[in-house]
Coordinates of C-alpha atoms in Angstrom, one line a residue:
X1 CA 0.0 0.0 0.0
X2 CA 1.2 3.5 -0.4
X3 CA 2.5 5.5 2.3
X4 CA -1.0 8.1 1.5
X5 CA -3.1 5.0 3.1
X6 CA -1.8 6.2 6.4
X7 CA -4.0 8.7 8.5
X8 CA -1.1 10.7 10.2
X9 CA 0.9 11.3 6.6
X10 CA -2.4 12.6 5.2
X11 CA -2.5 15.5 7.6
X12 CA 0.8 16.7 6.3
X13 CA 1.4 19.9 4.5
X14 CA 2.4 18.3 1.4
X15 CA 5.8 19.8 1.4
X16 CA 6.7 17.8 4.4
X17 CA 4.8 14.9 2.6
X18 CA 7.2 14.8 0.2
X19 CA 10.5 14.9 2.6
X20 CA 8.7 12.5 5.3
X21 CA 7.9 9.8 1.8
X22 CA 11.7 10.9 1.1
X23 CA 13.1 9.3 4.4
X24 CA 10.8 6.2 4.1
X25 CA 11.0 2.9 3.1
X26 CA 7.9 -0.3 2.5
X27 CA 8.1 -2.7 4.8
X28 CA 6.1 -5.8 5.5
X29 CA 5.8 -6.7 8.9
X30 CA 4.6 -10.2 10.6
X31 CA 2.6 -10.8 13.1
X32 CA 4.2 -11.9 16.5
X33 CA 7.2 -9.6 15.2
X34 CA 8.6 -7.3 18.4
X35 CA 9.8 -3.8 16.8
X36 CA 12.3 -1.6 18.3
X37 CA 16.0 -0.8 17.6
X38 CA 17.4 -2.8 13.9
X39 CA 21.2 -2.4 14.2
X40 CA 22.0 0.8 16.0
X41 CA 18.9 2.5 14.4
X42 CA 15.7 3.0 16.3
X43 CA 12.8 3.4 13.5
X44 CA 9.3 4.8 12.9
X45 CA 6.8 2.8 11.5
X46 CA 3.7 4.6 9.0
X47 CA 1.2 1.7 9.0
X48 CA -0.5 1.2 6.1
X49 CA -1.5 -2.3 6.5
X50 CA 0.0 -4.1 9.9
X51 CA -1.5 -3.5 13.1
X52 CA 1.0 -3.3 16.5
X53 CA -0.2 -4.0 19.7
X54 CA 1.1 -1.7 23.0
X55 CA 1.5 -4.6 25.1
X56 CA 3.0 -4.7 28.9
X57 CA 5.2 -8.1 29.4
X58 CA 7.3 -8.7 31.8
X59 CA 9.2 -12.1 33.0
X60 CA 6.6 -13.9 35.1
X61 CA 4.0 -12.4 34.7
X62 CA 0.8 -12.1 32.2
X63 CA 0.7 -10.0 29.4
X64 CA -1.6 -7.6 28.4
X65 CA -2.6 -5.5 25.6
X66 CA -3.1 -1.7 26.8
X67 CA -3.5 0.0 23.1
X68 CA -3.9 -1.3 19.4
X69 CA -2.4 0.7 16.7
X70 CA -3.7 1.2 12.8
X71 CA -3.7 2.8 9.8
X72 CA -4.5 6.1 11.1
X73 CA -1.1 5.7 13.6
X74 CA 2.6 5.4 13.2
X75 CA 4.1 3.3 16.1
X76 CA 7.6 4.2 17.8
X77 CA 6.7 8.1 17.5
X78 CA 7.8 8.4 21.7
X79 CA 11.4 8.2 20.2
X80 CA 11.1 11.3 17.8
X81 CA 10.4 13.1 21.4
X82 CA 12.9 11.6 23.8
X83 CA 15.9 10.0 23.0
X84 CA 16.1 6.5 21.4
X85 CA 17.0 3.8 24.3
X86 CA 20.3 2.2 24.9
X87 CA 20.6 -1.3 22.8
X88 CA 19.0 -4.1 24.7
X89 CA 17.6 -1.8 28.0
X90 CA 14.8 -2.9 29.2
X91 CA 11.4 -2.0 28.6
X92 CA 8.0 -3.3 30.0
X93 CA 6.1 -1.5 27.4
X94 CA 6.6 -3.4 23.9
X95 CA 5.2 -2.6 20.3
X96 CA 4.3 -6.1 19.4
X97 CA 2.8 -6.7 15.3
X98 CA -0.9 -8.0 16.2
X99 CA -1.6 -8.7 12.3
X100 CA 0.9 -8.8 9.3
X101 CA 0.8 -6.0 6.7
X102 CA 2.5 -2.9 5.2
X103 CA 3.7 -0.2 6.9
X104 CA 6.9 2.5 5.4
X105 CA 9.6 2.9 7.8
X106 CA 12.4 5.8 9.2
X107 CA 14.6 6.8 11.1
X108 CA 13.4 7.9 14.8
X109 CA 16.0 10.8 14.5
X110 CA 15.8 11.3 10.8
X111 CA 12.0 12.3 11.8
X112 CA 13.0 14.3 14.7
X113 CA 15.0 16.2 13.0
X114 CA 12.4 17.2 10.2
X115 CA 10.2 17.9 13.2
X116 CA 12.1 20.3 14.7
X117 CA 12.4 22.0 11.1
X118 CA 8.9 21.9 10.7
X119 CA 6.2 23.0 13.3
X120 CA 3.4 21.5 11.4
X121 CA 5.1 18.2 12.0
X122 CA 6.0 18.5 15.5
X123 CA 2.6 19.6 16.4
X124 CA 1.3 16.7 14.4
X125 CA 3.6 14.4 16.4
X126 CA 2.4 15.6 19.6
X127 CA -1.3 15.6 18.4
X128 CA -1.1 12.3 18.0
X129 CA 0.9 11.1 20.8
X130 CA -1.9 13.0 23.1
X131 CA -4.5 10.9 21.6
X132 CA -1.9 7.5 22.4
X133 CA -2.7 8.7 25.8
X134 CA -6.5 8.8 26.0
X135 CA -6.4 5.3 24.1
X136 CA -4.8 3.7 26.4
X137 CA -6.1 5.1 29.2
X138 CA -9.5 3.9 27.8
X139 CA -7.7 0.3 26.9
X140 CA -7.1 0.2 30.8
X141 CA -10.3 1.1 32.0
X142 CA -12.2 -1.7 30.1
X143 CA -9.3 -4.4 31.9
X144 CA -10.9 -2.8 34.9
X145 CA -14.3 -2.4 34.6
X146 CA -15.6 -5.5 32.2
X147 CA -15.8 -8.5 32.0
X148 CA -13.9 -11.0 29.6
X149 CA -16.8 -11.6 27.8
X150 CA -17.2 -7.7 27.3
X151 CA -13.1 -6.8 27.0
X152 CA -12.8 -9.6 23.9
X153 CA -16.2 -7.5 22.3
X154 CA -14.3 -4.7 23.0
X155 CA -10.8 -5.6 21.5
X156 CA -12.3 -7.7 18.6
X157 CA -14.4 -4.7 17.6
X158 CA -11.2 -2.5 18.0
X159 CA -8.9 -4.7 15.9
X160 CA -11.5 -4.7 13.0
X161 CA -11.3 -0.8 13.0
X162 CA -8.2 -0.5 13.5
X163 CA -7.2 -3.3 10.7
X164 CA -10.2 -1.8 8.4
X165 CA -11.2 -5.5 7.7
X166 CA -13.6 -7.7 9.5
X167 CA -11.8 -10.4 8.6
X168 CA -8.6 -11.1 11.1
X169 CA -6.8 -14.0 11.1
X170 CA -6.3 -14.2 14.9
X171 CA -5.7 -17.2 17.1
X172 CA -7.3 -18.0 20.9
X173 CA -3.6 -17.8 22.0
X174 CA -2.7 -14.7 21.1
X175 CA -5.9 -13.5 22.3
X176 CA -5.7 -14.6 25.4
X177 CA -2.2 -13.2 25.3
X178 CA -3.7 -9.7 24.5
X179 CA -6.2 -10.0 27.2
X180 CA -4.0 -11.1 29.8
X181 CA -6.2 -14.2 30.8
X182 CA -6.0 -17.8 30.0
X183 CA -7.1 -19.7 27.1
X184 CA -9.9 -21.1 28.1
X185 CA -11.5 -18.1 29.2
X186 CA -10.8 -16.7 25.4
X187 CA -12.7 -19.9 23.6
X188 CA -15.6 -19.7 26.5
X189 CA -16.3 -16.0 25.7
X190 CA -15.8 -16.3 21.8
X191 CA -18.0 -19.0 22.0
X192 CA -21.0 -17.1 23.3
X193 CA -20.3 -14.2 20.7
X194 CA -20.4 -16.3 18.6
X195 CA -23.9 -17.8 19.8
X196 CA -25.3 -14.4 19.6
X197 CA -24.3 -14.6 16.0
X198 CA -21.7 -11.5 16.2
X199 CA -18.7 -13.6 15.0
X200 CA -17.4 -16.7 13.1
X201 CA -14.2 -18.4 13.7
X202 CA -12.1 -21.0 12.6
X203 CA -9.0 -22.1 13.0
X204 CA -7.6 -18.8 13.9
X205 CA -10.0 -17.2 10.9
X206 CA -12.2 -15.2 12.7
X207 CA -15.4 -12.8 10.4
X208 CA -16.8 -10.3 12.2
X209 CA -20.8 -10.3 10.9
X210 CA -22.2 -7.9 13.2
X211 CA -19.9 -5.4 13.8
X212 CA -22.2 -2.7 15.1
X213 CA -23.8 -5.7 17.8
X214 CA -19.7 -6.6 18.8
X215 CA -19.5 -2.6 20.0
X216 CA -22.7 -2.9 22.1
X217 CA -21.7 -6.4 23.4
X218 CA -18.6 -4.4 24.4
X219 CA -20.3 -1.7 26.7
X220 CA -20.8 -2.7 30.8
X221 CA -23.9 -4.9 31.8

């Protein structure tokens, strides 16, 4: 897909459009795939095609999706803000490819640097990272307030906006790795939306066919 399929670039002044396309490369990226630093360069990713997952991991204990990123987003942008981390430091917070797709890449610093040239950019940037806030702070109410039957509504429905498709090719393991619980619970609570006739799924194929009835299934009791 071309790099104009992503939301963010669209909201560029074309001028900077054209050095931001420029600096970029296509990439395809694959689910399960972990981004952060390739070599010594940390990299921005325009997603065009690939969704990435915020998700919190840490040895020991259960992981857990806190935000879902699309083709309206770029993932990494915290670097173009702050500096770039040490190779191999540790982070809790991981940017983790949900479903495989296109996405153009650059340099963390390349774009900080055209930020800093260009105020419709940076205040772009900061737009955008502002929203990253309120979306996950919304990702961590739901873990809070619903139940697993509700927070798989809720991230199914999210993943099929975010991807643009109601089609996602998404397993009960990585599910349940997204929502933090076990297994089981994923296949019990897929298994009643799909009673209510809001879902198919097979063999890690899942069709959303009711995707307004997935959002209400999503809302509190």
């Amino acid at each position: 897909m071309s790099l104009t399929h992503n939301g963010l670039f669209k909201q560029l002044p074309v001028e900077v459009q054209t050095l931001v396309q420029a600096a970029c490369e296509p990439v395809t990226l694959k689910a399960g795939q972990l981004l952060g630093r390739l070599d010594t360069e940390v990299r921005v990713y325009f997603l065009s095609g690939a969704t990435v997952a915020l998700v919190v991991e840490e040895p020991g204990h259960k992981s857990l999706a806190v935000g879902l990123l699309g083709a309206d987003d770029a993932a990494g942008l915290g670097h173009v803000v702050q500096d770039p981390p040490p190779p191999n430091s540790p982070s809790a917070l991981k940017l983790r490819v949900q479903t495989s797709g296109s996405a153009w890449a650059m340099s963390a610093i390349t774009l900080r640097e055209l930020a800093l040239q260009h105020p419709a950019l940076l205040a772009l940037i900061s737009r955008n990272l502002w929203q990253l806030v309120t979306h996950v702070a919304t990702v961590a109410a739901c873990v809070q307030t619903l139940d697993i039957h509700a927070r798989l509504a809720a991230w199914l429905a999210l993943s099929a906006q975010k991807a643009r498709t109601t089609e996602l090719h998404l397993t009960h393991e990585h599910l349940a790795h997204m929502l933090g619980v076990r297994r089981v619970s994923i296949t019990l609570a897929a298994g009643e939306l799909r009673e209510q006739g809001l879902l198919h799924y097979s063999r890690g194929q899942l069709r959303i066919l009711d995707l307004p009835g997935l959002i209400r299934a999503s809302k509190p009791a």
